[in-house]
Short mmCIF file of N, CA and C in Angstrom, two decimals:
data_model
loop_
_atom_site.label_atom_id
_atom_site.label_comp_id
_atom_site.label_asym_id
_atom_site.label_seq_id
_atom_site.Cartn_x
_atom_site.Cartn_y
_atom_site.Cartn_z
N MET A 1 117.07 117.41 132.04
CA MET A 1 116.73 117.51 133.47
C MET A 1 115.61 116.60 133.83
N THR A 2 114.65 116.35 132.92
CA THR A 2 113.51 115.48 133.20
C THR A 2 113.98 114.04 133.34
N GLN A 3 114.95 113.67 132.61
CA GLN A 3 115.51 112.29 132.78
C GLN A 3 116.11 112.09 134.15
N ILE A 4 116.88 113.08 134.63
CA ILE A 4 117.53 112.96 135.86
C ILE A 4 116.44 112.84 137.07
N PHE A 5 115.46 113.74 136.90
CA PHE A 5 114.38 113.69 137.99
C PHE A 5 113.67 112.39 137.87
N SER A 6 113.32 111.87 136.69
CA SER A 6 112.68 110.66 136.48
C SER A 6 113.39 109.41 137.04
N TYR A 7 114.77 109.50 136.79
CA TYR A 7 115.69 108.42 137.34
C TYR A 7 115.79 108.50 138.79
N LEU A 8 115.90 109.65 139.36
CA LEU A 8 115.88 109.76 140.87
C LEU A 8 114.63 109.25 141.44
N LEU A 9 113.55 109.63 140.91
CA LEU A 9 112.18 109.09 141.37
C LEU A 9 112.15 107.64 141.33
N GLU A 10 112.60 107.02 140.25
CA GLU A 10 112.60 105.57 140.18
C GLU A 10 113.39 104.92 141.26
N VAL A 11 114.63 105.49 141.46
CA VAL A 11 115.49 104.97 142.52
C VAL A 11 114.88 105.14 143.90
N ILE A 12 114.34 106.25 144.27
CA ILE A 12 113.74 106.45 145.53
C ILE A 12 112.52 105.59 145.76
N VAL A 13 111.66 105.52 144.72
CA VAL A 13 110.44 104.68 144.93
C VAL A 13 110.79 103.21 144.87
N GLY A 14 111.88 102.87 144.11
CA GLY A 14 112.41 101.52 144.17
C GLY A 14 112.84 101.09 145.47
N LEU A 15 113.58 101.90 146.12
CA LEU A 15 114.02 101.63 147.51
C LEU A 15 112.95 101.52 148.51
N LEU A 16 112.11 102.58 148.52
CA LEU A 16 111.04 102.60 149.50
C LEU A 16 109.92 101.55 149.26
N GLY A 17 109.53 101.46 148.00
CA GLY A 17 108.51 100.46 147.66
C GLY A 17 108.99 99.04 147.70
N GLY A 18 110.33 98.85 147.41
CA GLY A 18 111.00 97.63 147.52
C GLY A 18 111.02 97.12 149.00
N ALA A 19 111.36 98.10 149.82
CA ALA A 19 111.33 97.84 151.24
C ALA A 19 110.01 97.38 151.82
N CYS A 20 108.94 98.01 151.30
CA CYS A 20 107.65 97.67 151.69
C CYS A 20 107.30 96.29 151.21
N LEU A 21 107.69 95.95 150.00
CA LEU A 21 107.46 94.64 149.41
C LEU A 21 108.21 93.60 150.16
N LEU A 22 109.53 93.94 150.46
CA LEU A 22 110.33 93.02 151.16
C LEU A 22 109.74 92.69 152.59
N ARG A 23 109.27 93.77 153.25
CA ARG A 23 108.57 93.57 154.54
C ARG A 23 107.39 92.63 154.39
N LEU A 24 106.51 92.85 153.35
CA LEU A 24 105.49 91.93 153.05
C LEU A 24 105.87 90.53 152.92
N TYR A 25 106.96 90.26 152.10
CA TYR A 25 107.33 88.96 151.83
C TYR A 25 108.05 88.37 153.02
N MET A 26 108.84 89.07 153.84
CA MET A 26 109.47 88.60 155.00
C MET A 26 108.43 88.18 156.01
N GLN A 27 107.43 88.97 156.17
CA GLN A 27 106.29 88.66 157.11
C GLN A 27 105.59 87.43 156.69
N TYR A 28 105.30 87.31 155.38
CA TYR A 28 104.65 86.10 154.81
C TYR A 28 105.48 84.81 155.12
N GLN A 29 106.80 84.90 154.88
CA GLN A 29 107.67 83.84 155.04
C GLN A 29 107.94 83.61 156.56
N ARG A 30 107.48 84.49 157.37
CA ARG A 30 107.77 84.49 158.85
C ARG A 30 109.20 84.49 159.16
N VAL A 31 109.93 85.31 158.51
CA VAL A 31 111.40 85.52 158.70
C VAL A 31 111.44 86.61 159.83
N PRO A 32 112.28 86.26 160.82
CA PRO A 32 112.49 87.25 161.88
C PRO A 32 113.13 88.53 161.35
N PHE A 33 112.68 89.67 162.04
CA PHE A 33 113.20 90.88 161.62
C PHE A 33 114.41 91.50 162.56
N GLY A 34 114.92 90.60 163.38
CA GLY A 34 116.05 90.98 164.21
C GLY A 34 117.37 91.04 163.55
N ASN A 35 117.43 90.77 162.35
CA ASN A 35 118.71 90.81 161.62
C ASN A 35 118.93 92.15 160.93
N PRO A 36 120.13 92.43 160.49
CA PRO A 36 120.39 93.81 160.01
C PRO A 36 119.39 94.18 158.81
N LEU A 37 119.12 93.16 157.90
CA LEU A 37 118.24 93.48 156.74
C LEU A 37 116.84 93.86 157.29
N GLY A 38 116.33 93.01 158.23
CA GLY A 38 115.02 93.26 158.80
C GLY A 38 114.93 94.67 159.38
N ARG A 39 115.99 94.95 160.24
CA ARG A 39 115.91 96.28 160.85
C ARG A 39 115.92 97.44 159.85
N PHE A 40 116.75 97.22 158.71
CA PHE A 40 116.80 98.22 157.61
C PHE A 40 115.33 98.34 157.00
N VAL A 41 114.73 97.16 156.67
CA VAL A 41 113.48 97.15 156.08
C VAL A 41 112.40 97.98 156.94
N PHE A 42 112.44 97.69 158.29
CA PHE A 42 111.55 98.45 159.22
C PHE A 42 111.84 99.97 159.29
N ALA A 43 113.17 100.20 159.38
CA ALA A 43 113.50 101.67 159.41
C ALA A 43 113.04 102.40 158.19
N VAL A 44 113.14 101.77 157.00
CA VAL A 44 112.85 102.48 155.81
C VAL A 44 111.37 102.61 155.55
N SER A 45 110.62 101.67 155.99
CA SER A 45 109.18 101.51 155.70
C SER A 45 108.25 101.83 156.77
N ASP A 46 108.65 101.94 157.97
CA ASP A 46 107.72 102.14 159.16
C ASP A 46 106.96 103.48 158.97
N TRP A 47 107.56 104.54 158.40
CA TRP A 47 106.84 105.84 158.27
C TRP A 47 105.59 105.70 157.43
N ILE A 48 105.43 104.83 156.57
CA ILE A 48 104.21 104.66 155.76
C ILE A 48 103.44 103.41 156.07
N VAL A 49 104.04 102.40 156.49
CA VAL A 49 103.24 101.16 156.81
C VAL A 49 102.51 101.34 158.19
N VAL A 50 103.25 101.78 159.20
CA VAL A 50 102.46 101.90 160.55
C VAL A 50 101.19 102.73 160.48
N PRO A 51 101.18 103.93 159.90
CA PRO A 51 99.87 104.59 159.83
C PRO A 51 98.82 103.81 158.98
N LEU A 52 99.24 103.22 157.96
CA LEU A 52 98.28 102.46 157.19
C LEU A 52 97.75 101.22 157.82
N ARG A 53 98.53 100.70 158.81
CA ARG A 53 98.17 99.46 159.55
C ARG A 53 97.01 99.82 160.44
N ARG A 54 96.81 101.07 160.85
CA ARG A 54 95.68 101.48 161.70
C ARG A 54 94.37 101.36 160.86
N VAL A 55 94.46 101.46 159.63
CA VAL A 55 93.28 101.51 158.69
C VAL A 55 93.12 100.12 158.02
N VAL A 56 94.23 99.45 157.62
CA VAL A 56 94.24 98.32 156.76
C VAL A 56 94.79 97.11 157.65
N PRO A 57 93.88 96.24 158.04
CA PRO A 57 94.40 95.12 158.88
C PRO A 57 95.05 94.04 157.99
N PRO A 58 95.79 93.25 158.66
CA PRO A 58 96.42 92.03 157.83
C PRO A 58 95.37 91.06 157.47
N PHE A 59 95.60 90.31 156.41
CA PHE A 59 94.73 89.28 155.98
C PHE A 59 95.38 87.95 156.07
N ARG A 60 95.19 87.07 157.00
CA ARG A 60 95.89 85.84 157.33
C ARG A 60 97.40 86.24 157.52
N ARG A 61 98.25 85.68 156.61
CA ARG A 61 99.73 85.99 156.70
C ARG A 61 100.10 87.15 155.75
N TRP A 62 99.16 87.84 155.18
CA TRP A 62 99.56 88.96 154.27
C TRP A 62 99.43 90.32 154.94
N ASP A 63 100.44 90.94 154.97
CA ASP A 63 100.44 92.37 155.60
C ASP A 63 100.03 93.33 154.48
N LEU A 64 98.63 93.54 154.41
CA LEU A 64 98.09 94.34 153.32
C LEU A 64 98.52 95.85 153.43
N SER A 65 98.90 96.28 154.64
CA SER A 65 99.35 97.64 154.73
C SER A 65 100.60 97.88 154.10
N SER A 66 101.48 96.82 154.03
CA SER A 66 102.85 96.98 153.32
C SER A 66 102.55 97.04 151.93
N ALA A 67 101.67 96.15 151.43
CA ALA A 67 101.28 96.06 150.01
C ALA A 67 100.74 97.39 149.48
N LEU A 68 99.84 97.97 150.29
CA LEU A 68 99.12 99.19 150.05
C LEU A 68 100.24 100.28 149.98
N ALA A 69 101.08 100.36 151.00
CA ALA A 69 102.14 101.36 151.12
C ALA A 69 103.01 101.34 149.81
N ALA A 70 103.32 100.16 149.32
CA ALA A 70 104.25 100.05 148.10
C ALA A 70 103.48 100.49 146.88
N TRP A 71 102.11 100.15 146.84
CA TRP A 71 101.29 100.67 145.67
C TRP A 71 101.14 102.12 145.66
N LEU A 72 100.90 102.74 146.90
CA LEU A 72 100.77 104.16 146.98
C LEU A 72 102.01 104.95 146.57
N LEU A 73 103.17 104.33 146.88
CA LEU A 73 104.50 104.92 146.49
C LEU A 73 104.59 104.90 144.99
N VAL A 74 104.25 103.81 144.41
CA VAL A 74 104.35 103.66 143.00
C VAL A 74 103.33 104.58 142.23
N LEU A 75 102.14 104.64 142.89
CA LEU A 75 101.15 105.56 142.31
C LEU A 75 101.64 107.06 142.32
N VAL A 76 102.25 107.42 143.40
CA VAL A 76 102.75 108.82 143.42
C VAL A 76 103.82 108.95 142.31
N LYS A 77 104.66 107.95 142.18
CA LYS A 77 105.70 108.04 141.11
C LYS A 77 105.06 108.21 139.83
N CYS A 78 104.05 107.42 139.57
CA CYS A 78 103.34 107.51 138.18
C CYS A 78 102.64 108.77 138.05
N LEU A 79 102.12 109.40 139.12
CA LEU A 79 101.46 110.74 139.02
C LEU A 79 102.64 111.73 138.63
N PHE A 80 103.75 111.67 139.28
CA PHE A 80 104.82 112.53 138.90
C PHE A 80 105.21 112.40 137.51
N LEU A 81 105.35 111.16 136.97
CA LEU A 81 105.80 110.99 135.62
C LEU A 81 104.76 111.41 134.64
N MET A 82 103.38 111.31 134.97
CA MET A 82 102.35 111.79 134.13
C MET A 82 102.44 113.29 134.10
N TRP A 83 102.70 113.90 135.24
CA TRP A 83 102.82 115.38 135.28
C TRP A 83 103.99 115.83 134.42
N MET A 84 105.01 114.99 134.31
CA MET A 84 106.26 115.39 133.50
C MET A 84 106.07 115.02 132.11
N GLY A 85 104.88 114.47 131.70
CA GLY A 85 104.60 114.26 130.25
C GLY A 85 104.46 112.83 129.83
N GLU A 86 104.50 111.83 130.66
CA GLU A 86 104.23 110.53 130.27
C GLU A 86 102.78 110.35 129.92
N ALA A 87 102.59 109.67 128.75
CA ALA A 87 101.30 109.57 128.16
C ALA A 87 100.34 108.58 128.98
N THR A 88 100.00 108.89 130.11
CA THR A 88 99.10 108.07 130.96
C THR A 88 97.79 108.86 131.21
N ARG A 89 96.73 108.20 131.12
CA ARG A 89 95.47 108.74 131.34
C ARG A 89 95.14 108.63 132.80
N TRP A 90 94.39 109.66 133.34
CA TRP A 90 94.04 109.61 134.81
C TRP A 90 93.25 108.38 135.11
N THR A 91 92.38 107.98 134.17
CA THR A 91 91.50 106.78 134.51
C THR A 91 92.30 105.49 134.61
N THR A 92 93.49 105.40 133.93
CA THR A 92 94.13 104.15 133.89
C THR A 92 95.40 104.19 134.95
N LEU A 93 95.50 105.34 135.55
CA LEU A 93 96.64 105.55 136.52
C LEU A 93 96.77 104.41 137.56
N PRO A 94 95.68 104.01 138.23
CA PRO A 94 95.81 102.98 139.26
C PRO A 94 96.25 101.62 138.67
N LEU A 95 95.83 101.36 137.51
CA LEU A 95 96.21 100.08 136.87
C LEU A 95 97.66 100.26 136.41
N VAL A 96 98.07 101.26 135.83
CA VAL A 96 99.51 101.42 135.53
C VAL A 96 100.33 101.25 136.77
N ALA A 97 99.85 101.88 137.91
CA ALA A 97 100.62 101.74 139.15
C ALA A 97 100.76 100.32 139.66
N LEU A 98 99.68 99.64 139.44
CA LEU A 98 99.64 98.17 139.82
C LEU A 98 100.61 97.33 139.05
N VAL A 99 100.67 97.59 137.75
CA VAL A 99 101.57 96.87 136.86
C VAL A 99 103.01 97.26 137.18
N ASP A 100 103.25 98.53 137.49
CA ASP A 100 104.60 99.03 137.90
C ASP A 100 104.98 98.29 139.25
N LEU A 101 103.99 98.18 140.08
CA LEU A 101 104.19 97.46 141.38
C LEU A 101 104.65 95.98 141.21
N MET A 102 103.93 95.41 140.23
CA MET A 102 104.37 94.01 139.89
C MET A 102 105.75 93.94 139.27
N ARG A 103 106.07 94.92 138.53
CA ARG A 103 107.43 94.98 137.90
C ARG A 103 108.45 95.14 138.98
N LEU A 104 108.16 96.05 140.01
CA LEU A 104 109.05 96.20 141.09
C LEU A 104 109.27 94.90 141.87
N ALA A 105 108.13 94.12 142.09
CA ALA A 105 108.25 92.95 142.77
C ALA A 105 109.07 91.91 142.07
N VAL A 106 108.87 91.83 140.74
CA VAL A 106 109.72 90.94 139.86
C VAL A 106 111.18 91.29 139.96
N SER A 107 111.44 92.61 139.92
CA SER A 107 112.83 93.03 139.94
C SER A 107 113.49 92.65 141.37
N GLY A 108 112.73 92.88 142.38
CA GLY A 108 113.18 92.50 143.71
C GLY A 108 113.51 91.05 143.93
N LEU A 109 112.55 90.22 143.32
CA LEU A 109 112.80 88.71 143.39
C LEU A 109 114.00 88.33 142.62
N MET A 110 114.20 89.04 141.33
CA MET A 110 115.39 88.71 140.62
C MET A 110 116.70 89.09 141.40
N ALA A 111 116.67 90.23 142.01
CA ALA A 111 117.84 90.68 142.80
C ALA A 111 118.05 89.69 144.01
N LEU A 112 117.07 89.25 144.51
CA LEU A 112 117.15 88.30 145.72
C LEU A 112 117.76 87.03 145.15
N LEU A 113 117.39 86.54 144.07
CA LEU A 113 117.90 85.25 143.55
C LEU A 113 119.40 85.40 143.08
N ILE A 114 119.65 86.60 142.51
CA ILE A 114 121.06 86.89 142.18
C ILE A 114 122.01 86.87 143.44
N VAL A 115 121.56 87.57 144.47
CA VAL A 115 122.38 87.61 145.65
C VAL A 115 122.43 86.15 146.25
N TYR A 116 121.35 85.46 146.21
CA TYR A 116 121.36 84.02 146.65
C TYR A 116 122.40 83.18 145.95
N ALA A 117 122.49 83.30 144.61
CA ALA A 117 123.42 82.63 143.77
C ALA A 117 124.90 83.01 144.14
N VAL A 118 125.13 84.32 144.18
CA VAL A 118 126.42 84.80 144.49
C VAL A 118 126.87 84.32 145.79
N LEU A 119 126.02 84.52 146.92
CA LEU A 119 126.43 84.08 148.20
C LEU A 119 126.73 82.56 148.33
N SER A 120 126.02 81.79 147.47
CA SER A 120 126.32 80.39 147.55
C SER A 120 127.70 80.03 147.07
N TRP A 121 128.32 80.98 146.28
CA TRP A 121 129.72 80.71 145.74
C TRP A 121 130.77 81.39 146.48
N VAL A 122 130.39 82.27 147.44
CA VAL A 122 131.42 83.01 148.23
C VAL A 122 131.68 82.35 149.55
N PRO A 123 132.96 81.87 149.59
CA PRO A 123 133.30 81.21 150.91
C PRO A 123 133.44 82.35 152.03
N GLY A 124 133.00 81.99 153.22
CA GLY A 124 133.11 82.96 154.32
C GLY A 124 132.16 84.04 154.34
N ALA A 125 131.08 83.99 153.49
CA ALA A 125 129.99 84.99 153.60
C ALA A 125 129.37 84.93 154.96
N SER A 126 128.72 85.94 155.33
CA SER A 126 128.04 85.98 156.62
C SER A 126 126.93 84.93 156.64
N SER A 127 127.06 83.98 157.63
CA SER A 127 126.10 82.88 157.68
C SER A 127 124.70 83.30 158.00
N MET A 128 124.59 84.46 158.78
CA MET A 128 123.23 85.00 159.09
C MET A 128 122.57 85.57 157.78
N LEU A 129 123.33 86.31 157.05
CA LEU A 129 122.82 86.83 155.78
C LEU A 129 122.56 85.70 154.79
N GLN A 130 123.43 84.81 154.71
CA GLN A 130 123.25 83.64 153.76
C GLN A 130 122.05 82.82 154.19
N ASP A 131 121.75 82.63 155.43
CA ASP A 131 120.54 81.94 155.97
C ASP A 131 119.32 82.65 155.60
N LEU A 132 119.34 84.02 155.83
CA LEU A 132 118.22 84.82 155.52
C LEU A 132 117.91 84.85 154.04
N ILE A 133 118.89 84.97 153.27
CA ILE A 133 118.62 85.06 151.80
C ILE A 133 118.10 83.71 151.24
N ALA A 134 118.66 82.64 151.81
CA ALA A 134 118.32 81.24 151.41
C ALA A 134 116.87 81.05 151.76
N ARG A 135 116.50 81.45 152.97
CA ARG A 135 115.10 81.28 153.41
C ARG A 135 114.11 82.04 152.64
N LEU A 136 114.48 83.28 152.06
CA LEU A 136 113.61 84.06 151.20
C LEU A 136 113.56 83.47 149.77
N SER A 137 114.71 82.87 149.31
CA SER A 137 114.88 82.39 147.91
C SER A 137 114.31 81.02 147.68
N LYS A 138 114.45 80.15 148.66
CA LYS A 138 114.06 78.75 148.54
C LYS A 138 112.63 78.53 148.03
N PRO A 139 111.58 79.35 148.52
CA PRO A 139 110.25 79.06 147.94
C PRO A 139 110.23 79.35 146.37
N LEU A 140 111.20 80.23 145.92
CA LEU A 140 111.19 80.39 144.48
C LEU A 140 111.82 79.44 143.68
N VAL A 141 112.91 78.74 144.25
CA VAL A 141 113.67 77.72 143.48
C VAL A 141 113.26 76.28 143.76
N ARG A 142 112.59 76.09 144.83
CA ARG A 142 112.11 74.77 145.25
C ARG A 142 111.26 74.02 144.19
N PRO A 143 110.30 74.72 143.58
CA PRO A 143 109.50 73.99 142.59
C PRO A 143 110.39 73.61 141.35
N LEU A 144 111.44 74.39 141.05
CA LEU A 144 112.24 74.11 139.87
C LEU A 144 113.23 72.90 140.15
N ARG A 145 113.54 72.71 141.36
CA ARG A 145 114.46 71.67 141.82
C ARG A 145 113.96 70.24 141.50
N ARG A 146 112.60 70.18 141.41
CA ARG A 146 112.02 68.84 140.98
C ARG A 146 112.34 68.46 139.60
N TYR A 147 112.59 69.51 138.78
CA TYR A 147 112.79 69.24 137.31
C TYR A 147 114.19 69.45 136.84
N VAL A 148 114.98 70.24 137.54
CA VAL A 148 116.34 70.59 137.17
C VAL A 148 117.33 69.94 138.17
N PRO A 149 118.09 68.92 137.67
CA PRO A 149 119.15 68.30 138.57
C PRO A 149 120.41 69.13 138.63
N LEU A 150 121.19 68.92 139.64
CA LEU A 150 122.45 69.48 139.72
C LEU A 150 123.26 69.11 138.55
N ILE A 151 124.00 70.02 137.96
CA ILE A 151 124.84 69.74 136.84
C ILE A 151 126.23 70.03 137.17
N GLY A 152 127.05 68.93 137.30
CA GLY A 152 128.43 69.04 137.82
C GLY A 152 128.54 69.67 139.18
N GLY A 153 127.48 69.36 139.95
CA GLY A 153 127.51 69.88 141.35
C GLY A 153 127.06 71.35 141.48
N VAL A 154 126.58 71.93 140.37
CA VAL A 154 126.17 73.29 140.31
C VAL A 154 124.64 73.39 140.25
N ASP A 155 124.00 74.12 141.13
CA ASP A 155 122.57 74.32 141.14
C ASP A 155 122.19 75.44 140.21
N LEU A 156 121.49 75.16 139.09
CA LEU A 156 121.16 76.13 138.13
C LEU A 156 119.72 76.69 138.23
N THR A 157 119.00 76.26 139.28
CA THR A 157 117.67 76.68 139.54
C THR A 157 117.59 78.15 139.78
N PRO A 158 118.53 78.87 140.47
CA PRO A 158 118.42 80.27 140.63
C PRO A 158 118.47 80.97 139.28
N LEU A 159 119.36 80.48 138.31
CA LEU A 159 119.41 81.10 137.05
C LEU A 159 118.15 80.92 136.29
N ILE A 160 117.57 79.67 136.35
CA ILE A 160 116.36 79.43 135.54
C ILE A 160 115.26 80.26 136.07
N ALA A 161 115.27 80.50 137.50
CA ALA A 161 114.16 81.26 138.07
C ALA A 161 114.35 82.75 137.61
N VAL A 162 115.55 83.25 137.56
CA VAL A 162 115.74 84.57 137.04
C VAL A 162 115.33 84.73 135.56
N VAL A 163 115.54 83.84 134.77
CA VAL A 163 115.17 83.76 133.40
C VAL A 163 113.61 83.86 133.26
N LEU A 164 112.99 83.11 134.08
CA LEU A 164 111.51 82.99 134.10
C LEU A 164 111.03 84.38 134.63
N LEU A 165 111.59 84.89 135.64
CA LEU A 165 111.17 86.17 136.11
C LEU A 165 111.35 87.27 135.08
N GLN A 166 112.44 87.17 134.31
CA GLN A 166 112.77 88.15 133.30
C GLN A 166 111.70 88.07 132.27
N ILE A 167 111.26 86.94 131.89
CA ILE A 167 110.21 86.73 130.85
C ILE A 167 108.89 87.40 131.39
N ILE A 168 108.65 87.17 132.69
CA ILE A 168 107.46 87.80 133.30
C ILE A 168 107.62 89.37 133.25
N ALA A 169 108.85 89.83 133.42
CA ALA A 169 109.09 91.25 133.32
C ALA A 169 108.83 91.82 132.00
N PHE A 170 109.15 91.09 130.91
CA PHE A 170 108.92 91.47 129.53
C PHE A 170 107.35 91.59 129.36
N VAL A 171 106.69 90.57 129.86
CA VAL A 171 105.17 90.67 129.70
C VAL A 171 104.60 91.84 130.41
N LEU A 172 105.17 92.11 131.65
CA LEU A 172 104.64 93.30 132.34
C LEU A 172 104.93 94.59 131.65
N VAL A 173 106.04 94.71 131.02
CA VAL A 173 106.28 95.90 130.22
C VAL A 173 105.22 96.16 129.11
N ASP A 174 104.96 95.01 128.41
CA ASP A 174 103.98 95.16 127.43
C ASP A 174 102.62 95.43 128.07
N LEU A 175 102.23 94.86 129.16
CA LEU A 175 100.93 95.13 129.88
C LEU A 175 100.98 96.56 130.33
N ARG A 176 102.07 97.11 130.70
CA ARG A 176 102.00 98.52 131.18
C ARG A 176 101.74 99.36 129.91
N GLY A 177 102.35 99.13 128.80
CA GLY A 177 102.01 99.88 127.62
C GLY A 177 100.58 99.77 127.20
N TRP A 178 100.02 98.65 127.33
CA TRP A 178 98.63 98.48 127.04
C TRP A 178 97.78 99.20 128.02
N ALA A 179 98.14 99.12 129.34
CA ALA A 179 97.30 99.85 130.32
C ALA A 179 97.40 101.40 130.19
N MET A 180 98.57 101.87 129.76
CA MET A 180 98.67 103.28 129.58
C MET A 180 97.71 103.89 128.52
N HIS A 181 97.43 103.00 127.50
CA HIS A 181 96.58 103.54 126.44
C HIS A 181 95.16 103.04 126.46
N LEU A 182 94.74 102.54 127.59
CA LEU A 182 93.32 102.20 127.78
C LEU A 182 92.55 103.43 127.89
N GLY A 183 91.21 103.24 127.63
CA GLY A 183 90.36 104.34 127.96
C GLY A 183 90.25 105.36 126.81
#
């Protein structure tokens, strides 16, 4: 029963926290929110971001209330997991939540890149969705395109970016284990 509750908690926090992070990233990239994805992100995250915005102002292009909302959601998840027996100390809980937030961000970026790659191969995909995903993905693959040429007309930079993000995810898993046993 504990595994089921833990899994459901991961899914719910992944969806809500991911929406907050996507909101942060879309605002940073100045992507309009009038599209279906933007409306979904607002609908899912408004309940926590809007009240925080009254207390936490944005900093330049960074919507700090969205970042704080995502971290608070992950912190609550970590509290529940600790209550269920995960070996985390109270003193390191904020750090563990921060590492989990970074893991969620990396997972979200990997998913974004996978959707970007798949949509580039699907003829007749929604041009609005394709443009939106491309606009969010290009800052991640643009630096790699300087070093990785097209091979047989195929752009491998999304794959390379996913591999690099997966390496970062491995490092974050180790960092989480280290953070859990601090103090």
